[in-house]
Coordinates of C-alpha atoms in Angstrom, one line a residue:
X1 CA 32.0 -15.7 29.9
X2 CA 29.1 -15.3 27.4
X3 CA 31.8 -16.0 24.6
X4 CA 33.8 -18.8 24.4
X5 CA 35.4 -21.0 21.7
X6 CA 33.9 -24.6 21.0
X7 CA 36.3 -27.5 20.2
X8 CA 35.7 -27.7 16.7
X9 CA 36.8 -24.1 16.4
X10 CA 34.1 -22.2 15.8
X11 CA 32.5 -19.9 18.7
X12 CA 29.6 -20.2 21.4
X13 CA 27.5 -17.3 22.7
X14 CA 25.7 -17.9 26.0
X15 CA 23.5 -14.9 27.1
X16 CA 21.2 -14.6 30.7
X17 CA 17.5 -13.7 29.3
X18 CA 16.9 -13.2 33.5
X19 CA 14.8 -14.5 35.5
X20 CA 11.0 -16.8 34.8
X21 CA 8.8 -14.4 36.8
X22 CA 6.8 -17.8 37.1
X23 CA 9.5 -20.5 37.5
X24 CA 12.2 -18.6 39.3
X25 CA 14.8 -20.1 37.0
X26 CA 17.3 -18.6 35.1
X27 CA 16.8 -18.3 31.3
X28 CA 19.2 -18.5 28.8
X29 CA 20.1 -18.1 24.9
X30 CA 22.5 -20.0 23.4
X31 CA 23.7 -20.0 19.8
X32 CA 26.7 -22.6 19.0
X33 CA 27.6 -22.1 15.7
X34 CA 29.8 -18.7 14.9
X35 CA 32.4 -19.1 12.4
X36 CA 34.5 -16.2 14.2
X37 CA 34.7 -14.7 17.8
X38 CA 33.8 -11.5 15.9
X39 CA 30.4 -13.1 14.4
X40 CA 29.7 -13.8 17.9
X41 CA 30.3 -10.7 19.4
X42 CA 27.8 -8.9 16.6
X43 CA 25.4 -11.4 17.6
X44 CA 25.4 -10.8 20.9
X45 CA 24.8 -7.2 20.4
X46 CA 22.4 -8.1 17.8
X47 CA 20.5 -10.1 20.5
X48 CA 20.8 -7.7 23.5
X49 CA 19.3 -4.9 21.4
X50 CA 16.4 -6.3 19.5
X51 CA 15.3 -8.9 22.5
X52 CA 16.4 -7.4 25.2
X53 CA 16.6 -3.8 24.3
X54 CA 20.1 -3.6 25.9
X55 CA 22.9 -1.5 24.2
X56 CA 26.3 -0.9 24.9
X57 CA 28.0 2.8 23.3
X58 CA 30.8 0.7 22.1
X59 CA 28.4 -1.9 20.3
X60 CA 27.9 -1.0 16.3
X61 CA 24.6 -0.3 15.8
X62 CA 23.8 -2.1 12.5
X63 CA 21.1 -1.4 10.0
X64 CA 19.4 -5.0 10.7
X65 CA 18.9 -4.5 14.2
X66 CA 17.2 -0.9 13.4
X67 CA 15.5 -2.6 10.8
X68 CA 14.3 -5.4 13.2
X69 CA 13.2 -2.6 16.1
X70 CA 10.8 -1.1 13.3
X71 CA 9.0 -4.6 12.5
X72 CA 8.5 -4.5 15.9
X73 CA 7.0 -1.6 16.3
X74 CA 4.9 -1.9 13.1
X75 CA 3.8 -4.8 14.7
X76 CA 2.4 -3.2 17.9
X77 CA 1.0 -0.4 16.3
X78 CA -1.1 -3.2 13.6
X79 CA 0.1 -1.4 10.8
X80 CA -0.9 -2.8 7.4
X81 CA 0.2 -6.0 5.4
X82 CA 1.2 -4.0 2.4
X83 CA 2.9 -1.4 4.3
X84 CA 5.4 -4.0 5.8
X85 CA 5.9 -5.5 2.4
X86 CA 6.3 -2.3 0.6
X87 CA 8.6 -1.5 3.5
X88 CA 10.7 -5.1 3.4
X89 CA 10.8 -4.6 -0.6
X90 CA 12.9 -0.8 -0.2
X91 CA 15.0 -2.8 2.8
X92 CA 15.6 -5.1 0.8
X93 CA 16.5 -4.0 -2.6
X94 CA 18.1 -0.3 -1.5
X95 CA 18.2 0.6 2.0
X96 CA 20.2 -2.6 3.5
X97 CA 22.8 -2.9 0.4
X98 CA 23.7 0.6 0.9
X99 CA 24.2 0.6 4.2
X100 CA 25.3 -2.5 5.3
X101 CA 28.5 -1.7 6.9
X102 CA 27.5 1.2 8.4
X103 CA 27.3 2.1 12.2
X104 CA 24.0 3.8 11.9
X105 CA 25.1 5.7 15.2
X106 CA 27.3 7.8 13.3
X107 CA 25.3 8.2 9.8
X108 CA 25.4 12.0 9.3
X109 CA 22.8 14.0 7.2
X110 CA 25.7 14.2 4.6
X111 CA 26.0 10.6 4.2
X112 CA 21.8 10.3 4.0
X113 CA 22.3 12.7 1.0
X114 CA 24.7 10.6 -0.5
X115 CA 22.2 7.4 0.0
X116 CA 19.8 9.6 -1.9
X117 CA 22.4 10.6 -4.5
X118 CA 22.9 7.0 -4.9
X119 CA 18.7 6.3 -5.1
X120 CA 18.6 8.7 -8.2
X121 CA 21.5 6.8 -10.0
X122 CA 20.2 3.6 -9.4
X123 CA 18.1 1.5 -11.6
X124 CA 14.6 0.8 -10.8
X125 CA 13.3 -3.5 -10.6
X126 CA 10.8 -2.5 -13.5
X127 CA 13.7 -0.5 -15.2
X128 CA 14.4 2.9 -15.9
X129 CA 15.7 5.0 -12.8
X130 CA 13.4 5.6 -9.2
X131 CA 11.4 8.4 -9.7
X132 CA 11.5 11.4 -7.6
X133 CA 8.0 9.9 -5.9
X134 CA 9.5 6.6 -5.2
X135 CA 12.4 8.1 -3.7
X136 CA 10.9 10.8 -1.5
X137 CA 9.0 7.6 -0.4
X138 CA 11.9 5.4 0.7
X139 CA 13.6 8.2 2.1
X140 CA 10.2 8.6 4.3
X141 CA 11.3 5.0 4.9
X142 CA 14.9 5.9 5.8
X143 CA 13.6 8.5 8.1
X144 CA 11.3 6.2 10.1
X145 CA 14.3 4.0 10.9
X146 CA 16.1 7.4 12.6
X147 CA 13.0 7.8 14.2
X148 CA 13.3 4.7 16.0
X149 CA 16.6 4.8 17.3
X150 CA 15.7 7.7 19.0
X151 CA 13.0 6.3 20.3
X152 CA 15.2 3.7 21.5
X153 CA 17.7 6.3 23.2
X154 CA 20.1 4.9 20.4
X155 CA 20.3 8.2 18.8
X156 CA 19.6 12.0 19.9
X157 CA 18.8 13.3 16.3
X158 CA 17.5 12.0 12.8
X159 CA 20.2 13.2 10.0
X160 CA 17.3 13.0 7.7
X161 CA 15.2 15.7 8.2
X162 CA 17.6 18.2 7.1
X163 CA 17.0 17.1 3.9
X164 CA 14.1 18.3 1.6
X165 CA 11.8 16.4 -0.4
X166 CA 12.6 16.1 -4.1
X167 CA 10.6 17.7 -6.6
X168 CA 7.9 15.8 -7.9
X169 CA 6.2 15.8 -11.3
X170 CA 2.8 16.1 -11.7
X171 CA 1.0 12.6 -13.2
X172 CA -1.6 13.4 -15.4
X173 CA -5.0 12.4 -14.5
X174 CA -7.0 10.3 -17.3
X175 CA -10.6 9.3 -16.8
X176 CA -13.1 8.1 -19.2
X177 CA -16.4 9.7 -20.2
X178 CA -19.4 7.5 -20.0
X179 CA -19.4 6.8 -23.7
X180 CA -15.2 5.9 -23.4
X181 CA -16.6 3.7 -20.0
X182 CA -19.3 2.0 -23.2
X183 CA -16.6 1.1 -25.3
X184 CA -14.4 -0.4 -22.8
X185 CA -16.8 -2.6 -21.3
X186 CA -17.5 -4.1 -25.2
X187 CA -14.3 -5.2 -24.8
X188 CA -14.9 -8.2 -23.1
X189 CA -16.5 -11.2 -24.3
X190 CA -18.8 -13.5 -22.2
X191 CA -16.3 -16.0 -20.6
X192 CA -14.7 -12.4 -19.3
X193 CA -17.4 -11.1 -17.7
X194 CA -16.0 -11.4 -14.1
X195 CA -13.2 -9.2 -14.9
X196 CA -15.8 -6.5 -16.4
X197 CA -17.5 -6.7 -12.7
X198 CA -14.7 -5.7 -11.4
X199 CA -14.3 -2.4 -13.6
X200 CA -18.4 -1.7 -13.1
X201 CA -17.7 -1.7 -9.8
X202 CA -14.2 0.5 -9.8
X203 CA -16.3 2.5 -12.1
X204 CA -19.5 3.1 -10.3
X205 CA -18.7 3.3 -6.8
X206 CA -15.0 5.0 -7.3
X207 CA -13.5 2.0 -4.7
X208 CA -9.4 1.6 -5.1
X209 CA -8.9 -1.3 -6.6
X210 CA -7.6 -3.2 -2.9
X211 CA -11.1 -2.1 -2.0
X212 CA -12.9 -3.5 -4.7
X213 CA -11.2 -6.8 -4.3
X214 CA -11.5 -7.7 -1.2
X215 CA -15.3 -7.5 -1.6
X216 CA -17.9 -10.6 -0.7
X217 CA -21.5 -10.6 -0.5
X218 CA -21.3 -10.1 3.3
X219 CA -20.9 -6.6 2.5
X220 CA -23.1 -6.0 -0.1
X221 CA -26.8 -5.0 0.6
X222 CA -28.7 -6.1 -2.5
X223 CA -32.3 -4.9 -1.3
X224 CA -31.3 -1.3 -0.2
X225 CA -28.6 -0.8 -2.3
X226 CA -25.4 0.1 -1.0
X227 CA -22.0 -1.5 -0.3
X228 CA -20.1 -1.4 2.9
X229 CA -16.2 -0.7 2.0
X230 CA -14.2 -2.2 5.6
X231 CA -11.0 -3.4 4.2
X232 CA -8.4 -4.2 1.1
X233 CA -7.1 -6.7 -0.4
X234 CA -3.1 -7.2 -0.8
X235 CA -1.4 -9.9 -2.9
X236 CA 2.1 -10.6 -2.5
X237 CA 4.2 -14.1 -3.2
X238 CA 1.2 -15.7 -4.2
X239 CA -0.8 -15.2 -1.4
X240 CA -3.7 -12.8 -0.6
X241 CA -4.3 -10.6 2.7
X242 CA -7.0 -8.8 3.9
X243 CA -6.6 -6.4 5.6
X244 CA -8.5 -3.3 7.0
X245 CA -8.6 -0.5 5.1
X246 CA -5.8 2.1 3.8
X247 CA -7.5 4.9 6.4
X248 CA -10.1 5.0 8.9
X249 CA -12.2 7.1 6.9
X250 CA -11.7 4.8 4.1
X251 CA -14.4 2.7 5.8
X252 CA -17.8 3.7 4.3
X253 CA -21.0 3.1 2.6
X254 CA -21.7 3.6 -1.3
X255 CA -24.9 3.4 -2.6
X256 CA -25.0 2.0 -5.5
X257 CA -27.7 3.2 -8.8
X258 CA -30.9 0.4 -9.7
X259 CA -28.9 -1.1 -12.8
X260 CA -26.1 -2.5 -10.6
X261 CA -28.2 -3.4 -8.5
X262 CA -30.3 -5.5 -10.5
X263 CA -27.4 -7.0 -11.8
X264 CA -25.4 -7.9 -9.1
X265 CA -28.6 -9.8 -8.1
X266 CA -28.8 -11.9 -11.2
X267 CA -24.9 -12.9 -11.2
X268 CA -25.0 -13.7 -7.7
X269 CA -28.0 -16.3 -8.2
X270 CA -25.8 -17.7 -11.4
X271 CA -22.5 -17.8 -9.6
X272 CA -24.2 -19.8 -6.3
X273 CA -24.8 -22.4 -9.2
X274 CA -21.4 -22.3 -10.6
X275 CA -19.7 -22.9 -7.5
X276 CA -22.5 -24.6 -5.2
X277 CA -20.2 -28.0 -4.8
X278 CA -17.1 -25.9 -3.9
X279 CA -18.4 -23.7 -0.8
X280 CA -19.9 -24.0 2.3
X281 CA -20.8 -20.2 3.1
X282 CA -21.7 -18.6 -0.3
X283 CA -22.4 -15.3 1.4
X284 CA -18.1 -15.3 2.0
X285 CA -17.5 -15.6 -1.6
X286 CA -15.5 -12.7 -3.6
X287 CA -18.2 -11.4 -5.9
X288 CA -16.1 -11.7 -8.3
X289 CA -15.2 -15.6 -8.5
X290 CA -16.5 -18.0 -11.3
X291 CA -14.0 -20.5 -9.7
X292 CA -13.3 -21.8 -6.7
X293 CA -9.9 -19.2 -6.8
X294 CA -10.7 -15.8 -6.3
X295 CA -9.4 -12.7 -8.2
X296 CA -6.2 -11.0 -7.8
X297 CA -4.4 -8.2 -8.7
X298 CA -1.8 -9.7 -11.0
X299 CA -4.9 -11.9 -13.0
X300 CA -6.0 -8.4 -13.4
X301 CA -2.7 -6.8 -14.8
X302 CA -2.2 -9.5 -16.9
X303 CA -5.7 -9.8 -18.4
X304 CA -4.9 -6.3 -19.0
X305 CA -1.8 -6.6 -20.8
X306 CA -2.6 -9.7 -22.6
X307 CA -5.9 -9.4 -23.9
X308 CA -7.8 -5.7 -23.0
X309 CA -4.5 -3.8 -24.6
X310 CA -4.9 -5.3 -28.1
X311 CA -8.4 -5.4 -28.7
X312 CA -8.5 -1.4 -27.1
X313 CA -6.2 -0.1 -29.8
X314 CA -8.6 -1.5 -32.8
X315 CA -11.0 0.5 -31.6
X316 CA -8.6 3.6 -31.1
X317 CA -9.4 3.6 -27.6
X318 CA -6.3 4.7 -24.9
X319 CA -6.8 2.0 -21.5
X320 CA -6.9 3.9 -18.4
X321 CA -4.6 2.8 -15.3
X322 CA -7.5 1.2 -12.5
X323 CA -6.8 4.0 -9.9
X324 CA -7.8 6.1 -13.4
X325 CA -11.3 4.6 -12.9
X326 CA -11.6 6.1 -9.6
X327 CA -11.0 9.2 -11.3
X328 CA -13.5 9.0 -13.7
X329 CA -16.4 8.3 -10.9
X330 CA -15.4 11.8 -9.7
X331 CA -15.3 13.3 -12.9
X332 CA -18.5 12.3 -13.7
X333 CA -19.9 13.2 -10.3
X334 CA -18.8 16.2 -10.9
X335 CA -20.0 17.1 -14.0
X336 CA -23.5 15.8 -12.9
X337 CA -23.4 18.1 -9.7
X338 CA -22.5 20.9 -12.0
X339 CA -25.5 21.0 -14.2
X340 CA -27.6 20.4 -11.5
X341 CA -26.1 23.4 -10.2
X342 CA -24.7 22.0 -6.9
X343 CA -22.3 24.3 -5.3
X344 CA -18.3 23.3 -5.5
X345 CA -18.1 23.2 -1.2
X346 CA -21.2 20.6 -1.5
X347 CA -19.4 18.4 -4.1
X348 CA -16.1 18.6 -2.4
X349 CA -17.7 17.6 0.5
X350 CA -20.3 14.1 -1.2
X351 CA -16.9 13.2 -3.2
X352 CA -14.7 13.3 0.0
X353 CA -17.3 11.1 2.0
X354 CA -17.5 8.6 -1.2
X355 CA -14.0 8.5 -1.9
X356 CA -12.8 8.2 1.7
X357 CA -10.7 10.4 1.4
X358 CA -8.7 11.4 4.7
X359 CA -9.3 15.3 4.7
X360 CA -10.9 17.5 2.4
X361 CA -7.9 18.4 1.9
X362 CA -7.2 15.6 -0.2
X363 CA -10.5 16.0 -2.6
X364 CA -9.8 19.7 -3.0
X365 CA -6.2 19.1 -4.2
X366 CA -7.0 16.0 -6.5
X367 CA -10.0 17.6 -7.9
X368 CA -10.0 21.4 -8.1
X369 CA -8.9 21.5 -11.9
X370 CA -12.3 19.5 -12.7
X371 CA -14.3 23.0 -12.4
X372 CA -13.0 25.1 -15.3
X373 CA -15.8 27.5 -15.2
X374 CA -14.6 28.7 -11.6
X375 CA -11.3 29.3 -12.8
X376 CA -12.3 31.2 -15.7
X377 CA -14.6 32.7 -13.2
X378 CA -11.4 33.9 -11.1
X379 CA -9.1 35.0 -13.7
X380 CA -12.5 37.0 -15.2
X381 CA -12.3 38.9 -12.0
X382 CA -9.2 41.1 -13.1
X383 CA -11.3 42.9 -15.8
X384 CA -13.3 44.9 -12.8
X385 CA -9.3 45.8 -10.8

């Protein structure tokens, strides 16, 4: 029997894993600890259908072992580091309290709306309730699980798509000007000036953040003048990955203007001599470091918060989100290609290229509110109806 009861009282699962295509022999799983015969029989469904990929119609299918089928296929298709957290984070927190007694065989689309119901009621971990954007997002989530049962043969529908997205509010862009991008930078004193790198380089080159990070010298060419973007950086329980990038077409090269240049030159020369007893292979070093610890995200929302938010409102000056700085390399593209008189396809098409942006799709729809004379243009167009 693959269950049986130990001595001691508690309960012994004993499953055939088939036969060693090498050895011949017989291989086996045993687990000997189950409390109850019916902790052992979930087990031994839980087993069979994540490393086996067996499933019996009268098993429960539980939201852990869908759950577990999706890491695996994550893991075969290489998807990213901070997908699988982001993902783990929504399992955790929502998804797997909600519907941990549920046989996820017989979830109907009415019981996904009531998960979703729930989502809207429920507080957020940075307080306040999800937004509609985070919601729509973990019911994307939600939806990929359905997606795998059916690929698994587990399920012949996915009660999710019935469902529409929620509307979503539209976040207002900020950028800053270049004499708003002036006043920033005075912000920081000397001892700060690796965390001003970091925003000349979100600034100038319009990387995301991840991007910008996850930069070494390796990548930057300091005699042509141009830095190769190839992957991200992604910190989570005090650890950093890197990773590849957020898109294919998010690998790319950005040329970079004479003054950065020149710059980068000079701090690279000073920071070899800062750190010269700690490293081996100063080409591997983050540009940013002036210790032996690189920068990470949270140093950087926390020098935000503690220091950059005070000495901003002296001067009267609103701080920017970083993915804001990003914005404000487009802007200011833009308003150069403008008076140049570069046509609106053309600029589209250099922004979408720098960016690394996906589709053009993407530029157009993020950036089309940044040519005011072409609207003006359009709605003028009504005088001659």
């Amino acid at each position: 029997m693959t269950i049986t009861k130990n001595k001691n009282g508690t309960w012994r699962v004993d499953i055939s894993d088939g036969i060693n295509p090498l050895t011949g022999i017989q291989g086996r799983h045993r687990k000997y600890d189950c409390k109850t015969k019916k902790e052992a029989i979930e087990y031994e469904a839980k087993y069979r259908l994540e490393e086996l990929g067996e499933f019996k119609r009268k098993d429960k299918l539980s939201i852990d072992s869908l759950y577990a089928l999706l890491k695996k296929e994550d893991v075969l298709r290489g998807n990213r580091q901070s997908t699988k957290d982001t993902q783990d984070s929504y399992y955790r927190i929502y998804v797997s309290k909600f519907f941990q007694n549920a046989d996820m065989r017989l979830v109907k689309t009415s019981d996904i709306k009531a998960f979703r119901d729930w989502l809207v009621k429920t507080p957020s971990v940075k307080g306040g309730n999800l937004s509609a954007s985070n919601i729509n997002t973990i019911m994307i989530f939600v939806g990929k699980l359905f997606d795998i049962s059916m690929m698994n043969d587990l399920r012949k529908d996915n009660p999710c798509k019935a469902l529409k997205r929620l509307p979503q509010q539209h976040k207002e862009m900020f950028y800053y000007t270049p004499e708003q991008f002036k006043q920033f930078i005075s912000l920081f004193d000397e001892s700060e000036y690796h965390f001003q790198l970091l925003y000349k380089i979100l600034m100038f080159t319009g990387a995301r953040i991840g991007e910008a990070l996850a930069l070494t010298w390796e990548q930057i060419n300091l005699e042509i003048g141009y830095i190769d973007i190839k992957s991200s950086a992604h910190y989570r329980k005090s650890k950093v990955t890197i990773a590849e990038t957020k898109t294919t077409q998010s690998i790319r090269r950005i040329y970079i203007h004479k003054a950065l240049i020149d710059e980068l030159s000079k701090w690279k020369q000073r920071q070899f001599q800062l750190l010269i007893k700690y490293i081996s292979t100063p080409e591997q070093l983050q540009i940013y470091q002036n210790t032996p610890k690189v920068l990470t995200a949270p140093d950087v929302s926390n020098f935000k918060k503690e220091k950059l938010k005070k000495r901003a409102e002296l001067i009267n000056l609103k701080l920017i989100r970083n993915h804001d700085f990003r914005h404000s390399h487009a802007a200011f593209l833009i308003s150069q290609g403008l008076r140049k008189g570069e046509g609106k396809d053309y600029l589209f098409f250099t922004l979408m290229k720098r960016l690394g942006h996906s589709s053009i799709t993407t530029t157009i729809n993020t950036y089309s509110h940044l040519f005011p004379t072409q609207q003006k243009e359009i709605a003028n167009a009504f005088d001659d109806f």
